[in-house]
PDB file of C-alpha atoms and ligand atoms in Angstrom:
ATOM      1  CA  MET A   1      14.019  17.883 -15.989  1.00 77.00           C
ATOM      2  CA  SER A   2      13.766  14.849 -14.309  1.00 92.00           C
ATOM      3  CA  ASP A   3      10.202  12.678 -14.046  1.00 95.00           C
ATOM      4  CA  GLN A   4       9.379  14.451 -10.905  1.00 98.00           C
ATOM      5  CA  ASP A   5      10.974  17.637 -10.910  1.00 97.00           C
ATOM      6  CA  GLY A   6       8.731  20.265  -8.113  1.00 97.00           C
ATOM      7  CA  LYS A   7       6.172  17.618  -7.692  1.00 98.00           C
ATOM      8  CA  VAL A   8       5.665  16.184  -4.199  1.00 98.00           C
ATOM      9  CA  ALA A   9       5.471  12.410  -2.687  1.00 99.00           C
ATOM     10  CA  VAL A  10       4.474  10.582   0.308  1.00 99.00           C
ATOM     11  CA  VAL A  11       5.133   6.913   0.742  1.00 99.00           C
ATOM     12  CA  THR A  12       4.142   4.590   3.623  1.00 98.00           C
ATOM     13  CA  GLY A  13       6.314   2.352   5.729  1.00 98.00           C
ATOM     14  CA  GLY A  14       9.520   4.515   3.997  1.00 98.00           C
ATOM     15  CA  GLY A  15      11.546   3.292   6.852  1.00 98.00           C
ATOM     16  CA  GLY A  16      13.386  -0.400   5.679  1.00 97.00           C
ATOM     17  CA  GLY A  17      12.694  -2.388   2.549  1.00 96.00           C
ATOM     18  CA  VAL A  18      10.701  -0.817  -0.779  1.00 98.00           C
ATOM     19  CA  GLY A  19       9.402   1.801   0.339  1.00 98.00           C
ATOM     20  CA  ARG A  20      12.844   2.989   1.570  1.00 98.00           C
ATOM     21  CA  ALA A  21      14.144   2.840  -1.691  1.00 98.00           C
ATOM     22  CA  GLU A  22      11.305   4.130  -3.667  1.00 98.00           C
ATOM     23  CA  ALA A  23      11.256   6.776  -1.550  1.00 98.00           C
ATOM     24  CA  LEU A  24      15.119   7.618  -2.607  1.00 98.00           C
ATOM     25  CA  GLN A  25      13.741   6.799  -6.342  1.00 98.00           C
ATOM     26  CA  LEU A  26      11.403   9.870  -6.362  1.00 98.00           C
ATOM     27  CA  ALA A  27      14.092  11.345  -4.678  1.00 98.00           C
ATOM     28  CA  ARG A  28      16.239  11.053  -7.263  1.00 98.00           C
ATOM     29  CA  ASP A  29      13.480  12.072  -9.625  1.00 98.00           C
ATOM     30  CA  GLY A  30      13.159  15.572  -8.289  1.00 98.00           C
ATOM     31  CA  ALA A  31      10.372  14.553  -5.948  1.00 98.00           C
ATOM     32  CA  ALA A  32      10.308  16.171  -2.146  1.00 98.00           C
ATOM     33  CA  VAL A  33       8.599  12.937   0.105  1.00 99.00           C
ATOM     34  CA  VAL A  34       7.362  12.668   3.099  1.00 99.00           C
ATOM     35  CA  VAL A  35       8.377   9.729   4.366  1.00 99.00           C
ATOM     36  CA  ASN A  36       5.991   7.472   7.014  1.00 98.00           C
ATOM     37  CA  ASP A  37       6.413   5.391   9.501  1.00 98.00           C
ATOM     38  CA  PHE A  38       5.373   4.059  12.495  1.00 98.00           C
ATOM     39  CA  ARG A  39       9.905   3.069  13.020  1.00 98.00           C
ATOM     40  CA  GLY A  40      10.749   6.306  14.208  1.00 98.00           C
ATOM     41  CA  GLU A  41      14.334   6.071  13.568  1.00 98.00           C
ATOM     42  CA  ALA A  42      14.088   3.984  10.200  1.00 98.00           C
ATOM     43  CA  ALA A  43      11.966   7.310   8.707  1.00 98.00           C
ATOM     44  CA  GLU A  44      14.559   9.490  10.470  1.00 98.00           C
ATOM     45  CA  GLU A  45      16.983   8.033   8.635  1.00 98.00           C
ATOM     46  CA  THR A  46      15.330   7.470   5.112  1.00 98.00           C
ATOM     47  CA  ALA A  47      14.469  11.305   5.503  1.00 98.00           C
ATOM     48  CA  ALA A  48      18.053  12.081   6.151  1.00 98.00           C
ATOM     49  CA  MET A  49      19.891  10.363   3.353  1.00 98.00           C
ATOM     50  CA  ILE A  50      17.443  12.192   0.564  1.00 98.00           C
ATOM     51  CA  ARG A  51      18.782  15.287   2.245  1.00 98.00           C
ATOM     52  CA  ASP A  52      22.366  14.113   2.741  1.00 98.00           C
ATOM     53  CA  ALA A  53      21.945  13.899  -1.020  1.00 98.00           C
ATOM     54  CA  GLY A  54      20.736  16.800  -1.888  1.00 98.00           C
ATOM     55  CA  GLY A  55      17.467  16.121  -1.919  1.00 98.00           C
ATOM     56  CA  ARG A  56      14.227  17.443   0.423  1.00 98.00           C
ATOM     57  CA  ALA A  57      12.086  15.197   2.606  1.00 98.00           C
ATOM     58  CA  VAL A  58      10.581  15.036   6.333  1.00 98.00           C
ATOM     59  CA  ALA A  59       9.799  12.318   7.917  1.00 98.00           C
ATOM     60  CA  SER A  60       6.496  11.366   9.289  1.00 98.00           C
ATOM     61  CA  VAL A  61       6.273   9.223  12.093  1.00 98.00           C
ATOM     62  CA  GLY A  62       3.066   6.831  12.636  1.00 98.00           C
ATOM     63  CA  ASP A  63       1.118   3.722  12.759  1.00 98.00           C
ATOM     64  CA  ILE A  64      -0.515   4.164   9.025  1.00 98.00           C
ATOM     65  CA  SER A  65      -3.228   1.462  10.435  1.00 98.00           C
ATOM     66  CA  LEU A  66      -4.423   4.710  11.952  1.00 98.00           C
ATOM     67  CA  TRP A  67      -6.815   7.305  10.641  1.00 98.00           C
ATOM     68  CA  ASP A  68      -4.602  10.184  12.177  1.00 98.00           C
ATOM     69  CA  THR A  69      -2.017   9.128  10.620  1.00 98.00           C
ATOM     70  CA  GLY A  70      -3.298   9.404   7.261  1.00 98.00           C
ATOM     71  CA  LYS A  71      -4.752  12.408   8.113  1.00 98.00           C
ATOM     72  CA  ALA A  72      -0.604  13.755   9.984  1.00 98.00           C
ATOM     73  CA  MET A  73       0.983  12.894   6.543  1.00 98.00           C
ATOM     74  CA  ILE A  74      -0.960  14.175   3.925  1.00 98.00           C
ATOM     75  CA  GLU A  75      -1.222  17.605   6.401  1.00 98.00           C
ATOM     76  CA  ARG A  76       2.503  17.560   6.896  1.00 98.00           C
ATOM     77  CA  ALA A  77       3.358  17.121   2.713  1.00 98.00           C
ATOM     78  CA  LEU A  78       0.848  20.245   2.187  1.00 98.00           C
ATOM     79  CA  ALA A  79       2.163  22.546   5.323  1.00 98.00           C
ATOM     80  CA  GLU A  80       6.237  21.804   4.588  1.00 98.00           C
ATOM     81  CA  PHE A  81       6.146  21.744   0.005  1.00 98.00           C
ATOM     82  CA  GLY A  82       2.945  23.098  -0.596  1.00 98.00           C
ATOM     83  CA  ARG A  83       1.653  20.240  -2.724  1.00 98.00           C
ATOM     84  CA  LEU A  84       1.035  16.942  -3.154  1.00 98.00           C
ATOM     85  CA  ASP A  85       2.090  15.028  -6.214  1.00 98.00           C
ATOM     86  CA  VAL A  86       2.158  10.773  -5.017  1.00 99.00           C
ATOM     87  CA  LEU A  87       1.387   8.862  -3.038  1.00 99.00           C
ATOM     88  CA  ILE A  88       2.745   5.332  -2.595  1.00 99.00           C
ATOM     89  CA  ASN A  89       1.405   3.486   0.368  1.00 99.00           C
ATOM     90  CA  ASN A  90       3.431   0.246   1.123  1.00 98.00           C
ATOM     91  CA  ALA A  91       3.794  -0.329   4.420  1.00 98.00           C
ATOM     92  CA  GLY A  92       2.767  -3.384   5.236  1.00 98.00           C
ATOM     93  CA  ASN A  93       3.337  -6.657   8.079  1.00 97.00           C
ATOM     94  CA  SER A  94       3.277 -10.546   7.361  1.00 95.00           C
ATOM     95  CA  ARG A  95       1.847 -12.709  10.046  1.00 97.00           C
ATOM     96  CA  PRO A  96       1.642 -15.696   8.227  1.00 97.00           C
ATOM     97  CA  ARG A  97      -0.383 -18.614   9.808  1.00 97.00           C
ATOM     98  CA  TYR A  98      -3.234 -21.139   9.027  1.00 98.00           C
ATOM     99  CA  ILE A  99      -6.772 -20.390   9.929  1.00 98.00           C
ATOM    100  CA  VAL A 100      -6.409 -22.439  12.790  1.00 98.00           C
ATOM    101  CA  ASN A 101      -4.123 -21.419  14.520  1.00 98.00           C
ATOM    102  CA  MET A 102      -4.869 -17.589  13.617  1.00 98.00           C
ATOM    103  CA  THR A 103      -5.835 -14.825  16.992  1.00 98.00           C
ATOM    104  CA  GLU A 104      -8.155 -12.368  16.246  1.00 98.00           C
ATOM    105  CA  GLU A 105      -4.826 -10.172  16.410  1.00 98.00           C
ATOM    106  CA  ASP A 106      -3.198 -11.278  13.856  1.00 98.00           C
ATOM    107  CA  TRP A 107      -6.034 -10.865  11.531  1.00 98.00           C
ATOM    108  CA  ASP A 108      -6.684  -7.487  12.937  1.00 98.00           C
ATOM    109  CA  SER A 109      -3.086  -6.243  12.858  1.00 98.00           C
ATOM    110  CA  VAL A 110      -2.333  -7.680   8.864  1.00 98.00           C
ATOM    111  CA  ILE A 111      -5.979  -5.791   7.694  1.00 98.00           C
ATOM    112  CA  GLY A 112      -5.603  -2.728   9.770  1.00 98.00           C
ATOM    113  CA  ILE A 113      -2.079  -2.017   8.110  1.00 98.00           C
ATOM    114  CA  HIS A 114      -2.633  -3.021   4.240  1.00 98.00           C
ATOM    115  CA  LEU A 115      -5.788  -2.702   3.734  1.00 98.00           C
ATOM    116  CA  LYS A 116      -6.952   0.655   5.631  1.00 98.00           C
ATOM    117  CA  GLY A 117      -3.346   1.339   5.629  1.00 98.00           C
ATOM    118  CA  SER A 118      -3.931   2.289   2.048  1.00 98.00           C
ATOM    119  CA  PHE A 119      -6.966   4.381   2.759  1.00 98.00           C
ATOM    120  CA  VAL A 120      -6.430   6.038   5.507  1.00 98.00           C
ATOM    121  CA  GLY A 121      -3.851   8.175   3.479  1.00 97.00           C
ATOM    122  CA  THR A 122      -5.404   7.897   0.409  1.00 98.00           C
ATOM    123  CA  LYS A 123      -8.827   9.314   1.514  1.00 98.00           C
ATOM    124  CA  PHE A 124      -7.550  12.465   2.971  1.00 98.00           C
ATOM    125  CA  ALA A 125      -5.150  12.634  -0.362  1.00 98.00           C
ATOM    126  CA  ALA A 126      -7.943  12.065  -2.287  1.00 98.00           C
ATOM    127  CA  LEU A 127      -9.761  14.583  -0.318  1.00 98.00           C
ATOM    128  CA  HIS A 128      -7.129  17.621  -1.213  1.00 98.00           C
ATOM    129  CA  TRP A 129      -6.795  16.428  -4.878  1.00 98.00           C
ATOM    130  CA  GLN A 130     -11.323  17.244  -5.184  1.00 98.00           C
ATOM    131  CA  ALA A 131     -10.706  20.638  -3.774  1.00 98.00           C
ATOM    132  CA  GLU A 132      -7.383  21.313  -5.777  1.00 98.00           C
ATOM    133  CA  THR A 133      -9.804  20.106  -9.278  1.00 98.00           C
ATOM    134  CA  LYS A 134     -13.175  21.883  -8.078  1.00 98.00           C
ATOM    135  CA  ARG A 135     -10.169  24.909  -7.402  1.00 98.00           C
ATOM    136  CA  LEU A 136      -8.402  24.923 -10.710  1.00 98.00           C
ATOM    137  CA  GLY A 137     -11.708  24.578 -12.986  1.00 98.00           C
ATOM    138  CA  ALA A 138      -9.616  21.370 -14.666  1.00 98.00           C
ATOM    139  CA  PRO A 139      -8.247  17.796 -13.416  1.00 98.00           C
ATOM    140  CA  VAL A 140      -5.007  18.537 -10.774  1.00 98.00           C
ATOM    141  CA  GLY A 141      -3.619  14.847 -11.688  1.00 98.00           C
ATOM    142  CA  GLY A 142      -1.424  12.788  -9.343  1.00 98.00           C
ATOM    143  CA  ALA A 143      -0.094   9.683  -8.970  1.00 98.00           C
ATOM    144  CA  VAL A 144      -1.452   6.925  -5.839  1.00 99.00           C
ATOM    145  CA  ILE A 145       1.003   3.303  -5.826  1.00 99.00           C
ATOM    146  CA  LEU A 146      -0.656   1.042  -4.132  1.00 99.00           C
ATOM    147  CA  THR A 147       1.078  -3.035  -2.794  1.00 98.00           C
ATOM    148  CA  THR A 148      -0.908  -5.255  -3.130  1.00 98.00           C
ATOM    149  CA  SER A 149       0.219  -9.025  -3.831  1.00 98.00           C
ATOM    150  CA  THR A 150       0.257 -12.128  -5.985  1.00 97.00           C
ATOM    151  CA  ASN A 151      -0.612 -13.816  -2.992  1.00 97.00           C
ATOM    152  CA  GLY A 152      -3.709 -12.026  -3.062  1.00 97.00           C
ATOM    153  CA  LEU A 153      -3.746 -12.599  -6.727  1.00 97.00           C
ATOM    154  CA  HIS A 154      -3.574 -16.331  -6.510  1.00 96.00           C
ATOM    155  CA  GLY A 155      -4.199 -17.188  -2.875  1.00 97.00           C
ATOM    156  CA  GLN A 156      -2.110 -19.018  -0.348  1.00 97.00           C
ATOM    157  CA  PRO A 157      -3.005 -20.845   2.390  1.00 98.00           C
ATOM    158  CA  GLY A 158      -1.341 -20.297   5.804  1.00 98.00           C
ATOM    159  CA  TYR A 159      -1.566 -16.554   4.492  1.00 98.00           C
ATOM    160  CA  ILE A 160      -5.584 -15.710   5.204  1.00 98.00           C
ATOM    161  CA  ASN A 161      -5.476 -12.544   6.623  1.00 98.00           C
ATOM    162  CA  TYR A 162      -2.755 -11.529   4.291  1.00 98.00           C
ATOM    163  CA  VAL A 163      -3.864 -12.865   1.235  1.00 98.00           C
ATOM    164  CA  ALA A 164      -7.929 -11.380   2.026  1.00 98.00           C
ATOM    165  CA  ALA A 165      -6.438  -7.215   2.541  1.00 98.00           C
ATOM    166  CA  LYS A 166      -3.732  -8.363  -0.285  1.00 98.00           C
ATOM    167  CA  SER A 167      -6.442  -9.226  -2.905  1.00 98.00           C
ATOM    168  CA  GLY A 168      -8.911  -6.091  -0.873  1.00 98.00           C
ATOM    169  CA  VAL A 169      -5.868  -4.005  -2.176  1.00 98.00           C
ATOM    170  CA  ALA A 170      -5.859  -4.694  -5.835  1.00 98.00           C
ATOM    171  CA  ALA A 171      -9.187  -3.985  -5.237  1.00 98.00           C
ATOM    172  CA  MET A 172      -9.110  -0.969  -4.771  1.00 98.00           C
ATOM    173  CA  ALA A 173      -7.011   0.113  -7.710  1.00 98.00           C
ATOM    174  CA  THR A 174      -9.406  -1.233  -9.799  1.00 97.00           C
ATOM    175  CA  THR A 175     -12.042   1.246  -8.290  1.00 98.00           C
ATOM    176  CA  LEU A 176     -10.542   3.750  -6.854  1.00 98.00           C
ATOM    177  CA  ALA A 177      -8.773   4.997 -10.242  1.00 98.00           C
ATOM    178  CA  LYS A 178     -12.789   5.710 -11.874  1.00 98.00           C
ATOM    179  CA  GLU A 179     -12.938   7.331  -8.702  1.00 98.00           C
ATOM    180  CA  LEU A 180     -10.469   9.390  -8.833  1.00 98.00           C
ATOM    181  CA  ALA A 181      -9.875  10.454 -12.737  1.00 98.00           C
ATOM    182  CA  PRO A 182     -12.329  12.941 -12.337  1.00 98.00           C
ATOM    183  CA  PHE A 183      -9.035  14.596 -10.578  1.00 98.00           C
ATOM    184  CA  GLY A 184      -7.031  13.390 -12.941  1.00 98.00           C
ATOM    185  CA  VAL A 185      -5.329  10.742 -10.178  1.00 99.00           C
ATOM    186  CA  ARG A 186      -4.498   7.954 -12.026  1.00 99.00           C
ATOM    187  CA  VAL A 187      -4.298   4.990  -9.464  1.00 99.00           C
ATOM    188  CA  ASN A 188      -1.812   1.291 -10.216  1.00 98.00           C
ATOM    189  CA  ALA A 189      -0.862  -1.127  -7.818  1.00 98.00           C
ATOM    190  CA  ILE A 190       2.252  -3.014  -7.842  1.00 98.00           C
ATOM    191  CA  ALA A 191       2.990  -6.793  -6.720  1.00 98.00           C
ATOM    192  CA  PRO A 192       6.330  -7.176  -5.474  1.00 97.00           C
ATOM    193  CA  LEU A 193       8.577  -9.548  -4.787  1.00 94.00           C
ATOM    194  CA  ALA A 194      12.220  -8.531  -3.197  1.00 94.00           C
ATOM    195  CA  PHE A 195      14.715  -9.538  -0.755  1.00 88.00           C
ATOM    196  CA  SER A 196      13.361  -7.136   2.237  1.00 82.00           C
ATOM    197  CA  GLY A 197      13.331  -7.165   6.459  1.00 75.00           C
ATOM    198  CA  MET A 198       9.669  -9.240   5.304  1.00 75.00           C
ATOM    199  CA  THR A 199      11.240 -11.797   3.568  1.00 76.00           C
ATOM    200  CA  THR A 200      14.176 -12.790   4.101  1.00 72.00           C
ATOM    201  CA  PRO A 201      13.347 -14.355   7.304  1.00 68.00           C
ATOM    202  CA  ILE A 202      10.790 -16.186   5.525  1.00 69.00           C
ATOM    203  CA  TRP A 203      12.226 -17.848   2.215  1.00 68.00           C
ATOM    204  CA  GLY A 204      15.694 -16.567   2.690  1.00 68.00           C
ATOM    205  CA  SER A 205      18.030 -17.920   0.260  1.00 67.00           C
ATOM    206  CA  ALA A 206      15.887 -20.532  -1.182  1.00 71.00           C
ATOM    207  CA  ILE A 207      14.011 -17.791  -3.127  1.00 74.00           C
ATOM    208  CA  PHE A 208      16.579 -15.364  -3.235  1.00 76.00           C
ATOM    209  CA  PRO A 209      19.939 -16.986  -4.051  1.00 78.00           C
ATOM    210  CA  GLU A 210      23.145 -14.676  -4.586  1.00 80.00           C
ATOM    211  CA  GLU A 211      23.013 -14.071  -7.832  1.00 82.00           C
ATOM    212  CA  LYS A 212      19.001 -13.730  -7.919  1.00 82.00           C
ATOM    213  CA  ARG A 213      19.793 -10.530  -4.993  1.00 84.00           C
ATOM    214  CA  GLU A 214      20.365  -7.838  -7.719  1.00 89.00           C
ATOM    215  CA  GLU A 215      17.432  -8.561  -9.857  1.00 92.00           C
ATOM    216  CA  LEU A 216      14.914  -8.780  -7.164  1.00 92.00           C
ATOM    217  CA  SER A 217      15.819  -6.221  -4.882  1.00 94.00           C
ATOM    218  CA  PRO A 218      13.783  -3.064  -3.518  1.00 96.00           C
ATOM    219  CA  GLU A 219      14.926  -0.772  -5.713  1.00 97.00           C
ATOM    220  CA  GLN A 220      13.990  -2.909  -8.866  1.00 98.00           C
ATOM    221  CA  VAL A 221      11.095  -2.842  -7.642  1.00 98.00           C
ATOM    222  CA  ALA A 222      11.008   0.692  -6.824  1.00 98.00           C
ATOM    223  CA  THR A 223      12.372   1.350 -10.341  1.00 98.00           C
ATOM    224  CA  VAL A 224       8.902  -0.464 -11.608  1.00 98.00           C
ATOM    225  CA  ALA A 225       6.425   1.387  -8.819  1.00 98.00           C
ATOM    226  CA  CYS A 226       8.022   4.767  -9.004  1.00 98.00           C
ATOM    227  CA  TRP A 227       8.037   4.726 -13.330  1.00 98.00           C
ATOM    228  CA  LEU A 228       4.192   4.040 -12.825  1.00 98.00           C
ATOM    229  CA  ALA A 229       3.534   7.399 -10.673  1.00 98.00           C
ATOM    230  CA  ALA A 230       5.724   9.188 -13.040  1.00 98.00           C
ATOM    231  CA  PRO A 231       3.712  10.790 -16.000  1.00 97.00           C
ATOM    232  CA  ARG A 232       5.602   9.343 -18.382  1.00 98.00           C
ATOM    233  CA  SER A 233       3.533   5.499 -17.943  1.00 98.00           C
ATOM    234  CA  ALA A 234       0.002   8.226 -18.293  1.00 98.00           C
ATOM    235  CA  PRO A 235      -2.428   7.538 -19.482  1.00 98.00           C
ATOM    236  CA  LEU A 236      -2.586   3.884 -17.401  1.00 98.00           C
ATOM    237  CA  THR A 237      -4.982   3.873 -14.222  1.00 98.00           C
ATOM    238  CA  GLY A 238      -6.511   0.899 -12.684  1.00 98.00           C
ATOM    239  CA  GLU A 239      -3.261  -1.713 -13.577  1.00 98.00           C
ATOM    240  CA  VAL A 240      -2.496  -4.400 -11.415  1.00 98.00           C
ATOM    241  CA  VAL A 241       1.260  -5.230 -12.126  1.00 98.00           C
ATOM    242  CA  SER A 242       3.051  -7.938 -10.468  1.00 98.00           C
ATOM    243  CA  PHE A 243       7.465  -7.953 -10.567  1.00 97.00           C
ATOM    244  CA  GLY A 244       9.305 -10.753 -10.283  1.00 94.00           C
ATOM    245  CA  GLY A 245      12.529  -9.938 -10.790  1.00 94.00           C
ATOM    246  CA  GLN A 246      13.106  -9.671 -15.006  1.00 94.00           C
ATOM    247  CA  ARG A 247       9.805 -10.657 -15.390  1.00 96.00           C
ATOM    248  CA  LEU A 248       6.597  -8.577 -15.121  1.00 98.00           C
ATOM    249  CA  ARG A 249       2.861  -9.431 -15.907  1.00 98.00           C
ATOM    250  CA  SER A 250      -0.109  -7.435 -15.555  1.00 98.00           C
ATOM    251  CA  TYR A 251      -3.729  -8.543 -14.681  1.00 97.00           C
ATOM    252  CA  ASP A 252      -7.306  -8.584 -15.041  1.00 94.00           C
ATOM    253  CA  GLU A 253     -10.201  -8.220 -12.526  1.00 91.00           C
ATOM    254  CA  TRP A 254     -11.599 -11.788 -11.999  1.00 92.00           C
ATOM    255  CA  PRO A 255     -12.294 -13.239 -15.416  1.00 92.00           C
ATOM    256  CA  ILE A 256     -15.775 -14.603 -15.692  1.00 96.00           C
ATOM    257  CA  LYS A 257     -15.313 -18.412 -16.577  1.00 96.00           C
ATOM    258  CA  GLY A 258     -18.890 -20.159 -16.830  1.00 98.00           C
ATOM    259  CA  GLU A 259     -22.417 -18.253 -17.098  1.00 98.00           C
ATOM    260  CA  ALA A 260     -25.570 -20.349 -17.009  1.00 98.00           C
ATOM    261  CA  ALA A 261     -29.556 -18.531 -17.033  1.00 97.00           C
ATOM    262  CA  ALA A 262     -32.200 -20.129 -15.963  1.00 96.00           C
ATOM    263  CA  ASP A 263     -35.495 -20.402 -17.504  1.00 94.00           C
ATOM    264  CA  GLY A 264     -37.833 -18.804 -14.682  1.00 97.00           C
ATOM    265  CA  LEU A 265     -36.880 -19.053 -11.242  1.00 98.00           C
ATOM    266  CA  TRP A 266     -33.633 -21.252  -9.716  1.00 98.00           C
ATOM    267  CA  SER A 267     -34.123 -24.599  -8.092  1.00 97.00           C
ATOM    268  CA  TYR A 268     -31.724 -27.824  -7.274  1.00 98.00           C
ATOM    269  CA  ALA A 269     -33.031 -29.640 -10.361  1.00 97.00           C
ATOM    270  CA  ALA A 270     -32.136 -26.396 -12.597  1.00 97.00           C
ATOM    271  CA  LEU A 271     -29.006 -25.439 -10.815  1.00 97.00           C
ATOM    272  CA  ASP A 272     -27.960 -29.573 -11.287  1.00 97.00           C
ATOM    273  CA  ALA A 273     -29.378 -28.943 -15.227  1.00 97.00           C
ATOM    274  CA  ALA A 274     -27.319 -25.698 -15.396  1.00 98.00           C
ATOM    275  CA  ARG A 275     -23.143 -26.801 -13.677  1.00 97.00           C
ATOM    276  CA  GLY A 276     -21.734 -27.899 -16.803  1.00 97.00           C
ATOM    277  CA  SER A 277     -21.959 -24.261 -18.179  1.00 97.00           C
ATOM    278  CA  LEU A 278     -22.049 -21.681 -15.435  1.00 98.00           C
ATOM    279  CA  PHE A 279     -18.190 -23.583 -14.301  1.00 97.00           C
ATOM    280  CA  PRO A 280     -17.256 -25.340 -17.437  1.00 96.00           C
ATOM    281  CA  GLN A 281     -14.363 -27.640 -17.200  1.00 90.00           C
TER     282      GLN A 281
HETATM  283  N1  NAD B   1       9.342  -8.157  -0.755  1.00 69.15           N
HETATM  284  C1  NAD B   1       8.411  -8.887  -1.060  1.00 69.15           C
HETATM  285  O1  NAD B   1       8.609 -10.350  -1.306  1.00 69.15           O
HETATM  286  C2  NAD B   1       6.714  -8.665  -0.977  1.00 69.15           C
HETATM  287  C3  NAD B   1       6.360  -9.722  -1.716  1.00 69.15           C
HETATM  288  C4  NAD B   1       5.057  -9.290  -1.914  1.00 69.15           C
HETATM  289  C5  NAD B   1       4.584  -7.838  -1.055  1.00 69.15           C
HETATM  290  N2  NAD B   1       5.550  -7.211  -0.427  1.00 69.15           N
HETATM  291  C6  NAD B   1       4.745  -5.969  -0.389  1.00 69.15           C
HETATM  292  O2  NAD B   1       5.431  -4.935  -0.693  1.00 69.15           O
HETATM  293  C7  NAD B   1       5.182  -4.112   0.634  1.00 69.15           C
HETATM  294  C8  NAD B   1       7.299  -3.864   1.402  1.00 69.15           C
HETATM  295  O3  NAD B   1       7.534  -4.553   1.660  1.00 69.15           O
HETATM  296  P1  NAD B   1       8.824  -4.498   2.691  1.00 69.15           P
HETATM  297  O4  NAD B   1       9.264  -6.874   1.734  1.00 69.15           O
HETATM  298  O5  NAD B   1       9.680  -3.703   1.721  1.00 69.15           O
HETATM  299  O6  NAD B   1       8.696  -4.990   3.757  1.00 69.15           O
HETATM  300  P2  NAD B   1       9.466  -4.517   5.070  1.00 69.15           P
HETATM  301  O7  NAD B   1       9.497  -5.135   6.685  1.00 69.15           O
HETATM  302  O8  NAD B   1      11.022  -4.627   4.267  1.00 69.15           O
HETATM  303  O9  NAD B   1       9.347  -2.873   4.735  1.00 69.15           O
HETATM  304  C9  NAD B   1       7.829  -2.483   5.221  1.00 69.15           C
HETATM  305  C10 NAD B   1       8.279  -1.315   6.362  1.00 69.15           C
HETATM  306  O10 NAD B   1       6.541  -0.829   6.796  1.00 69.15           O
HETATM  307  C11 NAD B   1       7.273  -0.477   7.921  1.00 69.15           C
HETATM  308  N3  NAD B   1       5.900  -0.190   8.275  1.00 69.15           N
HETATM  309  C12 NAD B   1       5.320  -1.505   8.893  1.00 69.15           C
HETATM  310  N4  NAD B   1       3.400  -1.918   9.768  1.00 69.15           N
HETATM  311  C13 NAD B   1       3.523  -0.210   9.662  1.00 69.15           C
HETATM  312  C14 NAD B   1       2.943   0.362   9.784  1.00 69.15           C
HETATM  313  N5  NAD B   1       1.907  -0.406  10.494  1.00 69.15           N
HETATM  314  N6  NAD B   1       2.494   1.811   9.862  1.00 69.15           N
HETATM  315  C15 NAD B   1       3.424   2.352   9.513  1.00 69.15           C
HETATM  316  N7  NAD B   1       4.705   1.466   8.644  1.00 69.15           N
HETATM  317  C16 NAD B   1       5.140   0.337   9.143  1.00 69.15           C
HETATM  318  C17 NAD B   1       7.960  -1.338   8.339  1.00 69.15           C
HETATM  319  O11 NAD B   1       8.674  -1.112   9.575  1.00 69.15           O
HETATM  320  C18 NAD B   1       8.922  -1.487   7.231  1.00 69.15           C
HETATM  321  O12 NAD B   1       9.617  -0.391   7.119  1.00 69.15           O
HETATM  322  C19 NAD B   1       4.633  -4.438   2.060  1.00 69.15           C
HETATM  323  O13 NAD B   1       3.309  -4.122   1.766  1.00 69.15           O
HETATM  324  C20 NAD B   1       4.355  -6.188   1.484  1.00 69.15           C
HETATM  325  O14 NAD B   1       3.772  -6.987   1.844  1.00 69.15           O
HETATM  326  C21 NAD B   1       6.377  -7.406  -0.472  1.00 69.15           C
END
């Protein structure tokens, strides 16, 4: 018995990189997989790789920043395979620029694909899980994986669109974990570091020297992401995990750094007096 035997999964951006590795891992774990990507041939290729290995898979081609794409890929999973257990929101792009050079299109593209793209599929998956929970009279169960980035967790000059989107995606994990808990659905996020089509042109062999490429492979990220999506990692939910090859880290929401209380209403003088305890060094 494998981890996802009889289960059904959807992976966005499954036509390459980390998403393809996740789709293949889920299939090895026993799941039927719906592979979304806006590169139709790439999505079809991943689905064919799964079928050639004896698994079940179909492609659902579309731009994940669009509402209808999210709806269609969830409907496809239900129509084709009759259930939904796992959604991995992985699709992403990168348009790095300093804010002074960043265009409206750079901003809208990155926010659309990462942030709205993580929302649309999850929204329609949540509607399904809610209906199933009502029908069964008990939590149906399931897992959502969101894909954030250490850039979103720590910040990175030159990437303000990506930082804003990925920070939002991490926040979605902690909040959606609470919203979807009544349906028995766990929501966790992973921040990858992998030698892929997105990162290779930017960082090349500086971050990915030959001897690190296996440890920093999309397949290694997929192992961690699919473990988080598998029943064996229950009851973990609302967790944000960064992958740095052999080192993993888990993160807290923004920790409180300092605190100050007003004796009455705030004034500039009261704020001057409070700054030491509000911003401890
Ligand atoms: N590789 C890394 O080191 C790294 C680091 C931090 C975060 N990430 C995140 O991991 C995820 C996967 O990245 P990757 O390295 O595999 O990138 P990648 O470029 O190799 O793959 C991304 C996939 O998403 C697809 N895609 C892009 N826009 C899409 C859209 N609008 N609709 C549907 N599909 C779309 C692409 O066609 C591609 O197949 C992304 O969310 C990325 O931001 C990756």
